[in-house]
Every structure is written in C-alpha cells, then in structure tokens.
C-alpha cells in the first residue's frame, strides 16, 4: 500500500460517509461495538476529519465535539474540545495515519479558539496518546464494555 495520504476536514456528504465506513470497519466489525452505540446524535454537529490515500481510499477518521456537545466529556469547560471516534483501517496502521488525524483535529480545535483537547482513550492506546503529548487523569472507566481513561493536551 502506498503511504501517501492527506488529512482533511470532512465537509461533504461523501467524506462523512467515508468516515462512518471506517468507524464501522474498526469499531463495529473489529471491536464488536454495537452499531447503536457507535453512531450518536453528536455525529450531526461534530467536526469530522478524514485521512485519504492519493487515490481517494479512506484510511482513517476522527471527530471533534465543540461547545455544549463537549462539556459533558471535558469537565464542563467550554474552551476544551473532545476528540473521539479515532479509527484507522487495518490496512493503514503503522503509516502514521492516527497521529496525523490527531494533529488535524488539534488544528481544527485551535482554529475554533479552543485551549485544550480531551479524549477518552482505550487503555491499550494510552501510550499512543502519551507520545502525542496527552496526559491521563482520573480513574479507569468502562465505555462499550472496554476500559478507558480520560486524557488531555493543552494547545
């Protein structure tokens, strides 16, 4: 597989559908997350980011919740965004797509005037986010029957 790809905000319906397809592949099929938990009302208002290969093949996605949508996940701080639903297709893992998506989401957060980004990481992914500057806080908790920790990075 070619390692050339770019990350962009998913602004058109086709891009958003590509984001949902990657999430379905990773979370619903691979990890067994029930589809009704994977897709939620936040999808309509979130900023979605998409990584695509040169030929248009979607490789990964993530989303950023802002304002009222984020405050329940960020300790009620409206200046903090909530990064979530980060997913990279199996074929694209190891190419740096996940890190590029996180940086793309952080860029969107900065553009919208946020001071930090929070996320809820599956515990097996803590090291990945720590390498990107995120710090864990609070106790471990279950989400979709998988252990998670809250993490934050100041922008």
XYZ file of C-alpha atoms in Angstrom:
155
model
C 0.000 0.000 0.000
C 1.214 3.477 -0.827
C 1.902 5.522 2.285
C 0.965 8.846 0.639
C -2.179 10.300 2.190
C -3.635 13.568 3.367
C -5.873 14.618 6.235
C -8.782 16.974 5.662
C -11.965 18.111 7.301
C -14.917 16.049 6.038
C -17.137 18.789 4.635
C -19.263 16.954 2.055
C -21.648 14.022 2.495
C -19.339 11.646 0.608
C -16.489 12.396 3.051
C -18.744 11.941 6.081
C -19.952 8.587 4.715
C -16.297 7.550 4.304
C -15.702 8.487 7.959
C -18.661 6.352 9.044
C -17.460 3.429 6.904
C -14.028 3.435 8.583
C -15.666 3.622 12.024
C -17.947 0.713 11.129
C -14.935 -1.363 9.993
C -12.868 -0.643 13.111
C -15.360 -0.310 15.944
C -18.390 -2.364 14.898
C -16.732 -5.179 12.912
C -13.267 -5.483 14.526
C -14.036 -4.479 18.117
C -17.660 -5.613 18.342
C -19.105 -2.273 19.456
C -22.872 -2.358 18.907
C -23.800 -0.137 15.953
C -26.376 1.726 18.064
C -23.562 2.798 20.432
C -21.111 3.738 17.685
C -23.321 6.294 15.961
C -24.925 9.016 18.048
C -26.587 12.410 17.864
C -23.186 14.131 18.121
C -22.330 12.922 14.606
C -24.638 15.603 13.191
C -22.794 18.512 14.843
C -19.238 17.194 15.254
C -16.322 18.241 13.088
C -15.219 15.069 11.267
C -11.680 14.658 9.939
C -10.742 12.124 7.260
C -7.424 10.662 6.118
C -7.482 9.600 2.468
C -4.915 7.916 0.248
C -3.858 9.591 -3.012
C -6.412 7.504 -4.918
C -9.249 8.530 -2.567
C -9.353 5.392 -0.414
C -10.381 6.366 3.148
C -7.740 5.314 5.697
C -8.890 6.820 8.971
C -11.144 9.251 10.739
C -11.776 11.092 13.974
C -14.165 13.710 15.254
C -14.114 16.792 17.451
C -17.010 17.814 19.670
C -17.309 21.509 20.471
C -19.222 23.698 22.907
C -22.296 22.185 24.539
C -21.619 18.814 22.877
C -18.182 18.614 24.505
C -18.815 19.925 28.031
C -20.144 16.614 29.366
C -16.866 14.965 28.361
C -14.443 17.748 29.342
C -15.389 18.657 32.904
C -17.836 21.377 31.806
C -15.092 23.543 30.284
C -16.397 25.052 27.028
C -12.858 26.038 25.951
C -11.917 22.344 25.686
C -12.879 20.161 22.740
C -13.493 16.437 22.874
C -11.616 14.228 20.414
C -13.283 10.909 19.752
C -14.084 8.094 17.355
C -10.461 7.955 16.168
C -10.207 4.958 13.854
C -7.612 3.779 11.336
C -8.337 0.952 8.904
C -6.334 -2.207 9.499
C -4.506 -1.850 6.175
C -3.323 1.669 7.057
C -1.988 1.009 10.553
C 1.680 1.773 11.063
C 1.726 4.555 8.461
C 1.321 7.436 10.924
C -2.337 7.993 10.000
C -3.547 8.023 13.616
C -1.033 10.664 14.682
C -1.816 12.762 11.583
C -5.533 12.594 12.395
C -4.934 13.696 15.995
C -2.827 16.636 14.784
C -5.511 17.504 12.222
C -8.178 17.531 14.929
C -5.946 19.690 17.137
C -5.547 22.143 14.228
C -9.337 22.381 13.919
C -9.590 22.935 17.692
C -7.032 25.773 17.538
C -8.844 27.358 14.567
C -12.015 27.413 16.658
C -10.258 29.043 19.622
C -10.093 26.063 21.982
C -7.392 25.895 24.666
C -7.144 22.098 25.029
C -8.414 18.777 23.715
C -9.732 15.946 25.892
C -10.307 12.361 24.851
C -11.371 9.043 26.312
C -8.705 6.527 25.315
C -8.999 2.779 25.325
C -6.362 1.766 27.869
C -4.331 -0.170 25.290
C -3.922 3.144 23.384
C -2.651 5.246 26.313
C 0.961 5.068 25.099
C -0.012 6.285 21.622
C -1.696 9.388 23.034
C 1.057 9.979 25.604
C 3.591 10.106 22.744
C 1.423 12.860 21.225
C 1.521 14.906 24.437
C -1.696 13.801 26.159
C -1.773 13.171 29.911
C -4.145 10.736 31.590
C -6.269 11.887 34.518
C -8.990 10.354 36.658
C -9.818 6.697 37.175
C -10.269 3.995 34.567
C -13.886 3.587 33.410
C -15.803 1.324 31.022
C -17.137 2.520 27.679
C -18.764 -0.009 25.322
C -17.504 -2.675 27.765
C -13.858 -1.649 27.201
C -11.588 0.048 29.777
C -10.846 3.735 29.088
C -9.032 6.680 30.693
C -9.617 10.390 30.224
C -6.677 12.307 28.741
C -5.982 15.980 27.947
C -3.497 18.033 25.947
C -3.215 21.795 26.189
C -2.946 23.525 22.814
